[in-house]
Amino acid sequence: MTEQRTYGDRVGIVTVTYFAGDTLEKFLDTLEKATERDVHVVVADNASTDGAPERAAERENVTLVSIGENVGYGTAANRGAAALDDSYGWIVVVNPDLEWEPGALDALLEVAGRWPRGGAFGPLIHDLDGTVYPSARLLPSFGRGIGHAAFGKIWPGNPWTREYRQENAAPAERVSGWLSGSCQLLRREAFDSVGGFDPRYFMYFEDVDLGDRLAKAGWLNVYAPSAGVMHIGGHSTAQASAKMLRAHHASAYRYLADRHRGLRWKPVLAAVKLGLALRVKLETRRG
């Protein structure tokens, strides 16, 4: 029987970089005002050559984990988390193209103190123009998932997308199906109990999958809008949109196939795979 590990109360920040550019410096600068704690940052780099991770590592509280190849988001986050010793009982997995609001990390930790069964905590995320991003969502069932995938682009206000994205829900502290992987505070005990991110997801849906597995293990995904961050978004994937679209659809199919096994689901999954492939072709032609 494996002995359960005991963690301390320190906070570690894990950010995955892939040509993060200047956004990483701004991320680190704003982090200094997000908490009164001494936090340590692990930059898990997927073979960038822009020099940004190396510049960040010149800071006293930053450690660089150079992976040497692009292993994807979840795998890199797992490796970054593994670089933290057992004194770190809290891990923030966060994109580098994000800016913290003053006190945001302390606000997340305050919410965590109210939810002893909380495994993951997500802040309110807004875009550059102030628009609130729907970062706390329901899990994508077949109906919601297919409706959102089929009509999300051409009919943004469709009922499946609105239900899935929880767009009618006020930004209040609540339990959610899953939380955006762009910024999550994770209780390390919970994160380890499910084995971290599933490395089979190269990009996208690794956060959906994690939220689902945390819930099945008895943990809660808690939306904490009292903490706020701004996500610039898309910096590392801007020049690889077609590749990222294919990765998104492959991950969507994997998520559904993992949860709908057996002969009766095979025809449905085959139709889903075909539909996703057609959507990739249409989107890439349009792009």
PDB file of C-alpha atoms in Angstrom:
ATOM      1  CA  MET A   1       0.000   0.000   0.000  1.00  0.00           C
ATOM      2  CA  THR A   2       1.386   3.381  -1.046  1.00  0.00           C
ATOM      3  CA  GLU A   3       1.905   5.806   1.817  1.00  0.00           C
ATOM      4  CA  GLN A   4      -0.050   9.052   1.421  1.00  0.00           C
ATOM      5  CA  ARG A   5       2.195  12.063   1.049  1.00  0.00           C
ATOM      6  CA  THR A   6       1.834  15.010   3.395  1.00  0.00           C
ATOM      7  CA  TYR A   7       2.253  18.517   2.030  1.00  0.00           C
ATOM      8  CA  GLY A   8       3.047  21.864   3.571  1.00  0.00           C
ATOM      9  CA  ASP A   9       1.225  25.138   3.028  1.00  0.00           C
ATOM     10  CA  ARG A  10       3.552  26.831   0.559  1.00  0.00           C
ATOM     11  CA  VAL A  11       2.300  27.996  -2.845  1.00  0.00           C
ATOM     12  CA  GLY A  12       4.019  27.059  -6.087  1.00  0.00           C
ATOM     13  CA  ILE A  13       3.218  28.609  -9.453  1.00  0.00           C
ATOM     14  CA  VAL A  14       3.612  26.447 -12.561  1.00  0.00           C
ATOM     15  CA  THR A  15       3.424  28.204 -15.913  1.00  0.00           C
ATOM     16  CA  VAL A  16       3.910  26.400 -19.215  1.00  0.00           C
ATOM     17  CA  THR A  17       5.718  28.371 -21.891  1.00  0.00           C
ATOM     18  CA  TYR A  18       6.017  27.985 -25.636  1.00  0.00           C
ATOM     19  CA  PHE A  19       7.334  31.193 -27.188  1.00  0.00           C
ATOM     20  CA  ALA A  20       5.689  33.295 -24.483  1.00  0.00           C
ATOM     21  CA  GLY A  21       7.616  36.425 -25.453  1.00  0.00           C
ATOM     22  CA  ASP A  22       7.222  39.585 -23.396  1.00  0.00           C
ATOM     23  CA  THR A  23       3.989  38.371 -21.787  1.00  0.00           C
ATOM     24  CA  LEU A  24       5.984  36.269 -19.315  1.00  0.00           C
ATOM     25  CA  GLU A  25       7.685  39.320 -17.793  1.00  0.00           C
ATOM     26  CA  LYS A  26       4.351  41.087 -17.307  1.00  0.00           C
ATOM     27  CA  PHE A  27       2.920  37.930 -15.768  1.00  0.00           C
ATOM     28  CA  LEU A  28       5.738  37.801 -13.221  1.00  0.00           C
ATOM     29  CA  ASP A  29       5.556  41.534 -12.489  1.00  0.00           C
ATOM     30  CA  THR A  30       1.818  41.435 -11.727  1.00  0.00           C
ATOM     31  CA  LEU A  31       2.199  38.254  -9.661  1.00  0.00           C
ATOM     32  CA  GLU A  32       4.257  40.229  -7.143  1.00  0.00           C
ATOM     33  CA  LYS A  33       1.157  42.290  -6.270  1.00  0.00           C
ATOM     34  CA  ALA A  34      -1.232  39.323  -6.333  1.00  0.00           C
ATOM     35  CA  THR A  35      -0.118  37.901  -2.985  1.00  0.00           C
ATOM     36  CA  GLU A  36       1.626  38.802   0.232  1.00  0.00           C
ATOM     37  CA  ARG A  37       3.102  35.308   0.402  1.00  0.00           C
ATOM     38  CA  ASP A  38       6.510  34.253  -0.829  1.00  0.00           C
ATOM     39  CA  VAL A  39       5.705  32.103  -3.834  1.00  0.00           C
ATOM     40  CA  HIS A  40       7.990  30.115  -6.079  1.00  0.00           C
ATOM     41  CA  VAL A  41       7.492  30.009  -9.842  1.00  0.00           C
ATOM     42  CA  VAL A  42       8.369  27.036 -12.035  1.00  0.00           C
ATOM     43  CA  VAL A  43       8.570  27.837 -15.742  1.00  0.00           C
ATOM     44  CA  ALA A  44       8.024  24.545 -17.623  1.00  0.00           C
ATOM     45  CA  ASP A  45       9.244  25.313 -21.117  1.00  0.00           C
ATOM     46  CA  ASN A  46       8.272  23.363 -24.222  1.00  0.00           C
ATOM     47  CA  ALA A  47      11.414  24.059 -26.271  1.00  0.00           C
ATOM     48  CA  SER A  48      11.039  27.816 -26.796  1.00  0.00           C
ATOM     49  CA  THR A  49      13.900  29.641 -28.499  1.00  0.00           C
ATOM     50  CA  ASP A  50      12.819  33.232 -27.813  1.00  0.00           C
ATOM     51  CA  GLY A  51      14.883  33.573 -24.629  1.00  0.00           C
ATOM     52  CA  ALA A  52      11.872  34.461 -22.466  1.00  0.00           C
ATOM     53  CA  PRO A  53      12.176  31.465 -20.075  1.00  0.00           C
ATOM     54  CA  GLU A  54      15.886  32.100 -19.544  1.00  0.00           C
ATOM     55  CA  ARG A  55      15.282  35.781 -18.771  1.00  0.00           C
ATOM     56  CA  ALA A  56      12.560  34.822 -16.293  1.00  0.00           C
ATOM     57  CA  ALA A  57      14.896  32.355 -14.571  1.00  0.00           C
ATOM     58  CA  GLU A  58      17.226  35.222 -13.677  1.00  0.00           C
ATOM     59  CA  ARG A  59      14.699  36.180 -11.001  1.00  0.00           C
ATOM     60  CA  GLU A  60      15.353  34.863  -7.515  1.00  0.00           C
ATOM     61  CA  ASN A  61      12.005  33.083  -7.124  1.00  0.00           C
ATOM     62  CA  VAL A  62      11.903  31.422 -10.572  1.00  0.00           C
ATOM     63  CA  THR A  63      13.117  27.951 -11.576  1.00  0.00           C
ATOM     64  CA  LEU A  64      13.316  26.914 -15.224  1.00  0.00           C
ATOM     65  CA  VAL A  65      12.438  23.343 -16.217  1.00  0.00           C
ATOM     66  CA  SER A  66      13.617  22.960 -19.818  1.00  0.00           C
ATOM     67  CA  ILE A  67      11.750  20.031 -21.333  1.00  0.00           C
ATOM     68  CA  GLY A  68      13.567  20.098 -24.671  1.00  0.00           C
ATOM     69  CA  GLU A  69      10.555  19.325 -26.832  1.00  0.00           C
ATOM     70  CA  ASN A  70       6.938  20.368 -27.117  1.00  0.00           C
ATOM     71  CA  VAL A  71       5.141  17.773 -24.990  1.00  0.00           C
ATOM     72  CA  GLY A  72       1.886  19.723 -24.738  1.00  0.00           C
ATOM     73  CA  TYR A  73       0.269  21.690 -21.945  1.00  0.00           C
ATOM     74  CA  GLY A  74      -0.806  19.051 -19.439  1.00  0.00           C
ATOM     75  CA  THR A  75       2.381  16.992 -19.569  1.00  0.00           C
ATOM     76  CA  ALA A  76       4.521  20.106 -19.153  1.00  0.00           C
ATOM     77  CA  ALA A  77       2.367  21.242 -16.209  1.00  0.00           C
ATOM     78  CA  ASN A  78       2.814  17.842 -14.571  1.00  0.00           C
ATOM     79  CA  ARG A  79       6.589  18.092 -14.932  1.00  0.00           C
ATOM     80  CA  GLY A  80       6.570  21.590 -13.503  1.00  0.00           C
ATOM     81  CA  ALA A  81       4.533  20.441 -10.509  1.00  0.00           C
ATOM     82  CA  ALA A  82       6.916  17.532  -9.949  1.00  0.00           C
ATOM     83  CA  ALA A  83       9.762  20.040  -9.557  1.00  0.00           C
ATOM     84  CA  LEU A  84       8.150  21.350  -6.341  1.00  0.00           C
ATOM     85  CA  ASP A  85       9.008  19.601  -3.079  1.00  0.00           C
ATOM     86  CA  ASP A  86       6.477  18.438  -0.490  1.00  0.00           C
ATOM     87  CA  SER A  87       6.448  21.780   1.332  1.00  0.00           C
ATOM     88  CA  TYR A  88       4.206  23.032  -1.492  1.00  0.00           C
ATOM     89  CA  GLY A  89       0.621  22.034  -0.744  1.00  0.00           C
ATOM     90  CA  TRP A  90      -0.884  24.440  -3.289  1.00  0.00           C
ATOM     91  CA  ILE A  91      -0.093  24.613  -6.986  1.00  0.00           C
ATOM     92  CA  VAL A  92      -1.298  27.278  -9.381  1.00  0.00           C
ATOM     93  CA  VAL A  93      -1.245  26.085 -12.981  1.00  0.00           C
ATOM     94  CA  VAL A  94      -1.499  29.176 -15.146  1.00  0.00           C
ATOM     95  CA  ASN A  95      -0.846  30.492 -18.629  1.00  0.00           C
ATOM     96  CA  PRO A  96       1.995  33.023 -18.981  1.00  0.00           C
ATOM     97  CA  ASP A  97      -0.129  35.359 -21.136  1.00  0.00           C
ATOM     98  CA  LEU A  98      -2.145  36.404 -18.103  1.00  0.00           C
ATOM     99  CA  GLU A  99      -1.954  39.394 -15.762  1.00  0.00           C
ATOM    100  CA  TRP A 100      -2.915  39.225 -12.100  1.00  0.00           C
ATOM    101  CA  GLU A 101      -5.114  41.765 -10.372  1.00  0.00           C
ATOM    102  CA  PRO A 102      -3.748  43.026  -7.032  1.00  0.00           C
ATOM    103  CA  GLY A 103      -4.502  40.513  -4.274  1.00  0.00           C
ATOM    104  CA  ALA A 104      -5.954  37.947  -6.688  1.00  0.00           C
ATOM    105  CA  LEU A 105      -3.930  34.968  -5.515  1.00  0.00           C
ATOM    106  CA  ASP A 106      -4.595  35.728  -1.852  1.00  0.00           C
ATOM    107  CA  ALA A 107      -8.303  35.974  -2.684  1.00  0.00           C
ATOM    108  CA  LEU A 108      -8.169  32.514  -4.290  1.00  0.00           C
ATOM    109  CA  LEU A 109      -6.483  31.080  -1.208  1.00  0.00           C
ATOM    110  CA  GLU A 110      -9.099  32.717   1.022  1.00  0.00           C
ATOM    111  CA  VAL A 111     -11.864  30.984  -0.940  1.00  0.00           C
ATOM    112  CA  ALA A 112      -9.969  27.688  -0.687  1.00  0.00           C
ATOM    113  CA  GLY A 113     -10.063  28.017   3.078  1.00  0.00           C
ATOM    114  CA  ARG A 114     -13.862  27.932   2.971  1.00  0.00           C
ATOM    115  CA  TRP A 115     -14.034  24.770   0.874  1.00  0.00           C
ATOM    116  CA  PRO A 116     -12.137  21.892   2.561  1.00  0.00           C
ATOM    117  CA  ARG A 117     -13.268  19.491  -0.184  1.00  0.00           C
ATOM    118  CA  GLY A 118     -12.331  21.913  -2.919  1.00  0.00           C
ATOM    119  CA  GLY A 119      -9.726  20.428  -5.233  1.00  0.00           C
ATOM    120  CA  ALA A 120      -9.551  23.211  -7.824  1.00  0.00           C
ATOM    121  CA  PHE A 121     -10.355  26.918  -7.634  1.00  0.00           C
ATOM    122  CA  GLY A 122     -10.749  29.219 -10.612  1.00  0.00           C
ATOM    123  CA  PRO A 123     -10.784  33.033 -10.607  1.00  0.00           C
ATOM    124  CA  LEU A 124     -12.920  35.373 -12.661  1.00  0.00           C
ATOM    125  CA  ILE A 125     -11.151  35.747 -15.991  1.00  0.00           C
ATOM    126  CA  HIS A 126     -11.732  38.769 -18.185  1.00  0.00           C
ATOM    127  CA  ASP A 127     -10.398  39.735 -21.584  1.00  0.00           C
ATOM    128  CA  LEU A 128      -8.568  42.930 -22.536  1.00  0.00           C
ATOM    129  CA  ASP A 129     -11.852  44.747 -23.175  1.00  0.00           C
ATOM    130  CA  GLY A 130     -13.240  43.750 -19.774  1.00  0.00           C
ATOM    131  CA  THR A 131     -15.548  41.034 -21.088  1.00  0.00           C
ATOM    132  CA  VAL A 132     -15.925  38.233 -18.563  1.00  0.00           C
ATOM    133  CA  TYR A 133     -14.823  34.907 -20.003  1.00  0.00           C
ATOM    134  CA  PRO A 134     -17.118  31.968 -19.095  1.00  0.00           C
ATOM    135  CA  SER A 135     -14.400  29.982 -17.326  1.00  0.00           C
ATOM    136  CA  ALA A 136     -16.617  27.855 -15.023  1.00  0.00           C
ATOM    137  CA  ARG A 137     -18.715  25.494 -17.098  1.00  0.00           C
ATOM    138  CA  LEU A 138     -20.815  22.354 -17.086  1.00  0.00           C
ATOM    139  CA  LEU A 139     -19.229  19.140 -18.290  1.00  0.00           C
ATOM    140  CA  PRO A 140     -19.842  18.576 -22.015  1.00  0.00           C
ATOM    141  CA  SER A 141     -22.465  15.857 -22.352  1.00  0.00           C
ATOM    142  CA  PHE A 142     -23.124  14.462 -25.825  1.00  0.00           C
ATOM    143  CA  GLY A 143     -26.106  16.765 -26.352  1.00  0.00           C
ATOM    144  CA  ARG A 144     -24.442  19.937 -25.085  1.00  0.00           C
ATOM    145  CA  GLY A 145     -21.103  19.055 -26.653  1.00  0.00           C
ATOM    146  CA  ILE A 146     -22.422  18.321 -30.133  1.00  0.00           C
ATOM    147  CA  GLY A 147     -24.814  21.289 -30.089  1.00  0.00           C
ATOM    148  CA  HIS A 148     -22.018  23.628 -29.020  1.00  0.00           C
ATOM    149  CA  ALA A 149     -19.571  22.170 -31.572  1.00  0.00           C
ATOM    150  CA  ALA A 150     -22.084  22.338 -34.433  1.00  0.00           C
ATOM    151  CA  PHE A 151     -23.597  25.770 -33.789  1.00  0.00           C
ATOM    152  CA  GLY A 152     -21.128  27.640 -31.548  1.00  0.00           C
ATOM    153  CA  LYS A 153     -19.492  29.530 -34.429  1.00  0.00           C
ATOM    154  CA  ILE A 154     -22.484  30.193 -36.658  1.00  0.00           C
ATOM    155  CA  TRP A 155     -25.107  30.720 -33.903  1.00  0.00           C
ATOM    156  CA  PRO A 156     -23.298  31.870 -30.753  1.00  0.00           C
ATOM    157  CA  GLY A 157     -26.527  32.331 -28.823  1.00  0.00           C
ATOM    158  CA  ASN A 158     -27.750  28.762 -29.307  1.00  0.00           C
ATOM    159  CA  PRO A 159     -29.175  27.086 -26.184  1.00  0.00           C
ATOM    160  CA  TRP A 160     -26.529  24.321 -26.050  1.00  0.00           C
ATOM    161  CA  THR A 161     -23.639  26.778 -26.018  1.00  0.00           C
ATOM    162  CA  ARG A 162     -25.318  29.050 -23.482  1.00  0.00           C
ATOM    163  CA  GLU A 163     -26.049  26.132 -21.160  1.00  0.00           C
ATOM    164  CA  TYR A 164     -22.570  24.628 -21.532  1.00  0.00           C
ATOM    165  CA  ARG A 165     -20.775  27.941 -21.000  1.00  0.00           C
ATOM    166  CA  GLN A 166     -23.119  28.889 -18.122  1.00  0.00           C
ATOM    167  CA  GLU A 167     -23.463  32.354 -19.620  1.00  0.00           C
ATOM    168  CA  ASN A 168     -26.659  33.129 -17.732  1.00  0.00           C
ATOM    169  CA  ALA A 169     -25.099  32.351 -14.367  1.00  0.00           C
ATOM    170  CA  ALA A 170     -24.066  35.363 -12.316  1.00  0.00           C
ATOM    171  CA  PRO A 171     -20.393  35.426 -11.281  1.00  0.00           C
ATOM    172  CA  ALA A 172     -20.947  34.012  -7.793  1.00  0.00           C
ATOM    173  CA  GLU A 173     -18.882  31.588  -5.746  1.00  0.00           C
ATOM    174  CA  ARG A 174     -20.188  28.147  -6.662  1.00  0.00           C
ATOM    175  CA  VAL A 175     -19.352  24.577  -7.607  1.00  0.00           C
ATOM    176  CA  SER A 176     -18.717  24.039 -11.307  1.00  0.00           C
ATOM    177  CA  GLY A 177     -18.297  21.057 -13.590  1.00  0.00           C
ATOM    178  CA  TRP A 178     -14.823  22.184 -14.639  1.00  0.00           C
ATOM    179  CA  LEU A 179     -12.633  25.286 -14.611  1.00  0.00           C
ATOM    180  CA  SER A 180     -10.523  26.906 -17.290  1.00  0.00           C
ATOM    181  CA  GLY A 181      -6.967  25.608 -17.299  1.00  0.00           C
ATOM    182  CA  SER A 182      -5.666  29.090 -18.057  1.00  0.00           C
ATOM    183  CA  CYS A 183      -5.601  29.703 -14.285  1.00  0.00           C
ATOM    184  CA  GLN A 184      -6.372  27.209 -11.526  1.00  0.00           C
ATOM    185  CA  LEU A 185      -5.352  26.951  -7.902  1.00  0.00           C
ATOM    186  CA  LEU A 186      -5.056  23.238  -7.150  1.00  0.00           C
ATOM    187  CA  ARG A 187      -4.954  21.520  -3.793  1.00  0.00           C
ATOM    188  CA  ARG A 188      -1.925  19.293  -4.314  1.00  0.00           C
ATOM    189  CA  GLU A 189      -3.478  16.395  -2.437  1.00  0.00           C
ATOM    190  CA  ALA A 190      -6.382  16.480  -4.896  1.00  0.00           C
ATOM    191  CA  PHE A 191      -4.165  16.946  -7.945  1.00  0.00           C
ATOM    192  CA  ASP A 192      -2.007  13.985  -6.967  1.00  0.00           C
ATOM    193  CA  SER A 193      -5.002  11.814  -6.099  1.00  0.00           C
ATOM    194  CA  VAL A 194      -6.042  11.756  -9.779  1.00  0.00           C
ATOM    195  CA  GLY A 195      -2.521  11.639 -11.206  1.00  0.00           C
ATOM    196  CA  GLY A 196      -2.472  15.233 -12.436  1.00  0.00           C
ATOM    197  CA  PHE A 197      -3.288  16.073 -16.046  1.00  0.00           C
ATOM    198  CA  ASP A 198      -3.821  13.185 -18.462  1.00  0.00           C
ATOM    199  CA  PRO A 199      -0.740  13.270 -20.746  1.00  0.00           C
ATOM    200  CA  ARG A 200      -2.759  11.901 -23.677  1.00  0.00           C
ATOM    201  CA  TYR A 201      -4.225  15.379 -24.184  1.00  0.00           C
ATOM    202  CA  PHE A 202      -1.626  17.395 -26.077  1.00  0.00           C
ATOM    203  CA  MET A 203      -3.656  20.598 -25.977  1.00  0.00           C
ATOM    204  CA  TYR A 204      -7.264  21.440 -25.022  1.00  0.00           C
ATOM    205  CA  PHE A 205      -9.719  19.449 -22.901  1.00  0.00           C
ATOM    206  CA  GLU A 206      -7.002  18.546 -20.394  1.00  0.00           C
ATOM    207  CA  ASP A 207      -8.762  20.939 -17.987  1.00  0.00           C
ATOM    208  CA  VAL A 208     -12.210  19.488 -18.733  1.00  0.00           C
ATOM    209  CA  ASP A 209     -10.876  15.995 -18.159  1.00  0.00           C
ATOM    210  CA  LEU A 210      -9.143  17.033 -14.932  1.00  0.00           C
ATOM    211  CA  GLY A 211     -12.293  18.663 -13.562  1.00  0.00           C
ATOM    212  CA  ASP A 212     -14.345  15.567 -14.312  1.00  0.00           C
ATOM    213  CA  ARG A 213     -11.819  13.225 -12.682  1.00  0.00           C
ATOM    214  CA  LEU A 214     -11.491  15.440  -9.613  1.00  0.00           C
ATOM    215  CA  ALA A 215     -15.272  15.401  -9.155  1.00  0.00           C
ATOM    216  CA  LYS A 216     -15.424  11.624  -9.559  1.00  0.00           C
ATOM    217  CA  ALA A 217     -12.726  11.335  -6.878  1.00  0.00           C
ATOM    218  CA  GLY A 218     -14.888  13.338  -4.453  1.00  0.00           C
ATOM    219  CA  TRP A 219     -13.330  16.789  -4.879  1.00  0.00           C
ATOM    220  CA  LEU A 220     -15.085  20.009  -5.864  1.00  0.00           C
ATOM    221  CA  ASN A 221     -14.286  22.467  -8.655  1.00  0.00           C
ATOM    222  CA  VAL A 222     -15.029  25.886  -7.172  1.00  0.00           C
ATOM    223  CA  TYR A 223     -15.504  29.111  -9.106  1.00  0.00           C
ATOM    224  CA  ALA A 224     -14.035  32.020  -7.106  1.00  0.00           C
ATOM    225  CA  PRO A 225     -14.930  35.316  -8.833  1.00  0.00           C
ATOM    226  CA  SER A 226     -13.707  37.363  -5.849  1.00  0.00           C
ATOM    227  CA  ALA A 227     -10.275  36.809  -7.446  1.00  0.00           C
ATOM    228  CA  GLY A 228      -9.681  38.380 -10.841  1.00  0.00           C
ATOM    229  CA  VAL A 229      -7.162  37.977 -13.658  1.00  0.00           C
ATOM    230  CA  MET A 230      -6.882  39.275 -17.219  1.00  0.00           C
ATOM    231  CA  HIS A 231      -6.101  36.809 -19.980  1.00  0.00           C
ATOM    232  CA  ILE A 232      -4.489  38.191 -23.103  1.00  0.00           C
ATOM    233  CA  GLY A 233      -4.834  34.805 -24.781  1.00  0.00           C
ATOM    234  CA  GLY A 234      -3.589  33.023 -27.847  1.00  0.00           C
ATOM    235  CA  HIS A 235      -0.010  34.293 -27.815  1.00  0.00           C
ATOM    236  CA  SER A 236       1.758  30.958 -28.205  1.00  0.00           C
ATOM    237  CA  THR A 237      -0.799  29.454 -30.609  1.00  0.00           C
ATOM    238  CA  ALA A 238      -1.414  32.433 -32.888  1.00  0.00           C
ATOM    239  CA  GLN A 239       0.908  31.118 -35.615  1.00  0.00           C
ATOM    240  CA  ALA A 240      -0.358  27.542 -35.458  1.00  0.00           C
ATOM    241  CA  SER A 241      -4.127  27.950 -35.675  1.00  0.00           C
ATOM    242  CA  ALA A 242      -4.776  25.040 -38.063  1.00  0.00           C
ATOM    243  CA  LYS A 243      -2.643  22.701 -35.963  1.00  0.00           C
ATOM    244  CA  MET A 244      -4.374  23.861 -32.790  1.00  0.00           C
ATOM    245  CA  LEU A 245      -7.804  23.375 -34.335  1.00  0.00           C
ATOM    246  CA  ARG A 246      -6.920  19.774 -35.156  1.00  0.00           C
ATOM    247  CA  ALA A 247      -5.563  19.280 -31.646  1.00  0.00           C
ATOM    248  CA  HIS A 248      -8.775  20.714 -30.175  1.00  0.00           C
ATOM    249  CA  HIS A 249     -10.984  18.347 -32.145  1.00  0.00           C
ATOM    250  CA  ALA A 250      -8.771  15.332 -31.409  1.00  0.00           C
ATOM    251  CA  SER A 251      -8.986  16.119 -27.697  1.00  0.00           C
ATOM    252  CA  ALA A 252     -12.757  16.603 -27.874  1.00  0.00           C
ATOM    253  CA  TYR A 253     -13.132  13.192 -29.463  1.00  0.00           C
ATOM    254  CA  ARG A 254     -10.825  11.560 -26.893  1.00  0.00           C
ATOM    255  CA  TYR A 255     -12.836  13.070 -24.027  1.00  0.00           C
ATOM    256  CA  LEU A 256     -16.138  11.714 -25.376  1.00  0.00           C
ATOM    257  CA  ALA A 257     -14.695   8.330 -26.404  1.00  0.00           C
ATOM    258  CA  ASP A 258     -13.193   7.780 -22.953  1.00  0.00           C
ATOM    259  CA  ARG A 259     -16.596   8.273 -21.367  1.00  0.00           C
ATOM    260  CA  HIS A 260     -18.785   6.416 -23.849  1.00  0.00           C
ATOM    261  CA  ARG A 261     -17.388   2.936 -24.249  1.00  0.00           C
ATOM    262  CA  GLY A 262     -18.995  -0.189 -25.636  1.00  0.00           C
ATOM    263  CA  LEU A 263     -20.500  -1.356 -28.906  1.00  0.00           C
ATOM    264  CA  ARG A 264     -23.633   0.767 -28.685  1.00  0.00           C
ATOM    265  CA  TRP A 265     -21.578   3.947 -28.722  1.00  0.00           C
ATOM    266  CA  LYS A 266     -19.342   3.035 -31.671  1.00  0.00           C
ATOM    267  CA  PRO A 267     -21.707   4.300 -34.422  1.00  0.00           C
ATOM    268  CA  VAL A 268     -22.271   7.544 -32.514  1.00  0.00           C
ATOM    269  CA  LEU A 269     -18.551   8.085 -31.958  1.00  0.00           C
ATOM    270  CA  ALA A 270     -17.838   7.330 -35.623  1.00  0.00           C
ATOM    271  CA  ALA A 271     -20.333  10.028 -36.613  1.00  0.00           C
ATOM    272  CA  VAL A 272     -18.780  12.454 -34.140  1.00  0.00           C
ATOM    273  CA  LYS A 273     -15.290  11.785 -35.515  1.00  0.00           C
ATOM    274  CA  LEU A 274     -16.497  12.369 -39.070  1.00  0.00           C
ATOM    275  CA  GLY A 275     -18.294  15.569 -38.074  1.00  0.00           C
ATOM    276  CA  LEU A 276     -15.236  16.926 -36.286  1.00  0.00           C
ATOM    277  CA  ALA A 277     -13.019  16.119 -39.288  1.00  0.00           C
ATOM    278  CA  LEU A 278     -15.412  17.960 -41.597  1.00  0.00           C
ATOM    279  CA  ARG A 279     -15.445  20.938 -39.257  1.00  0.00           C
ATOM    280  CA  VAL A 280     -11.641  21.097 -39.313  1.00  0.00           C
ATOM    281  CA  LYS A 281     -11.690  21.177 -43.118  1.00  0.00           C
ATOM    282  CA  LEU A 282     -14.311  23.909 -43.207  1.00  0.00           C
ATOM    283  CA  GLU A 283     -12.612  26.051 -40.565  1.00  0.00           C
ATOM    284  CA  THR A 284      -9.146  25.760 -42.125  1.00  0.00           C
ATOM    285  CA  ARG A 285     -10.489  26.643 -45.579  1.00  0.00           C
ATOM    286  CA  ARG A 286     -12.312  29.630 -44.112  1.00  0.00           C
ATOM    287  CA  GLY A 287      -9.145  30.662 -42.271  1.00  0.00           C
TER     288      GLY A 287
END
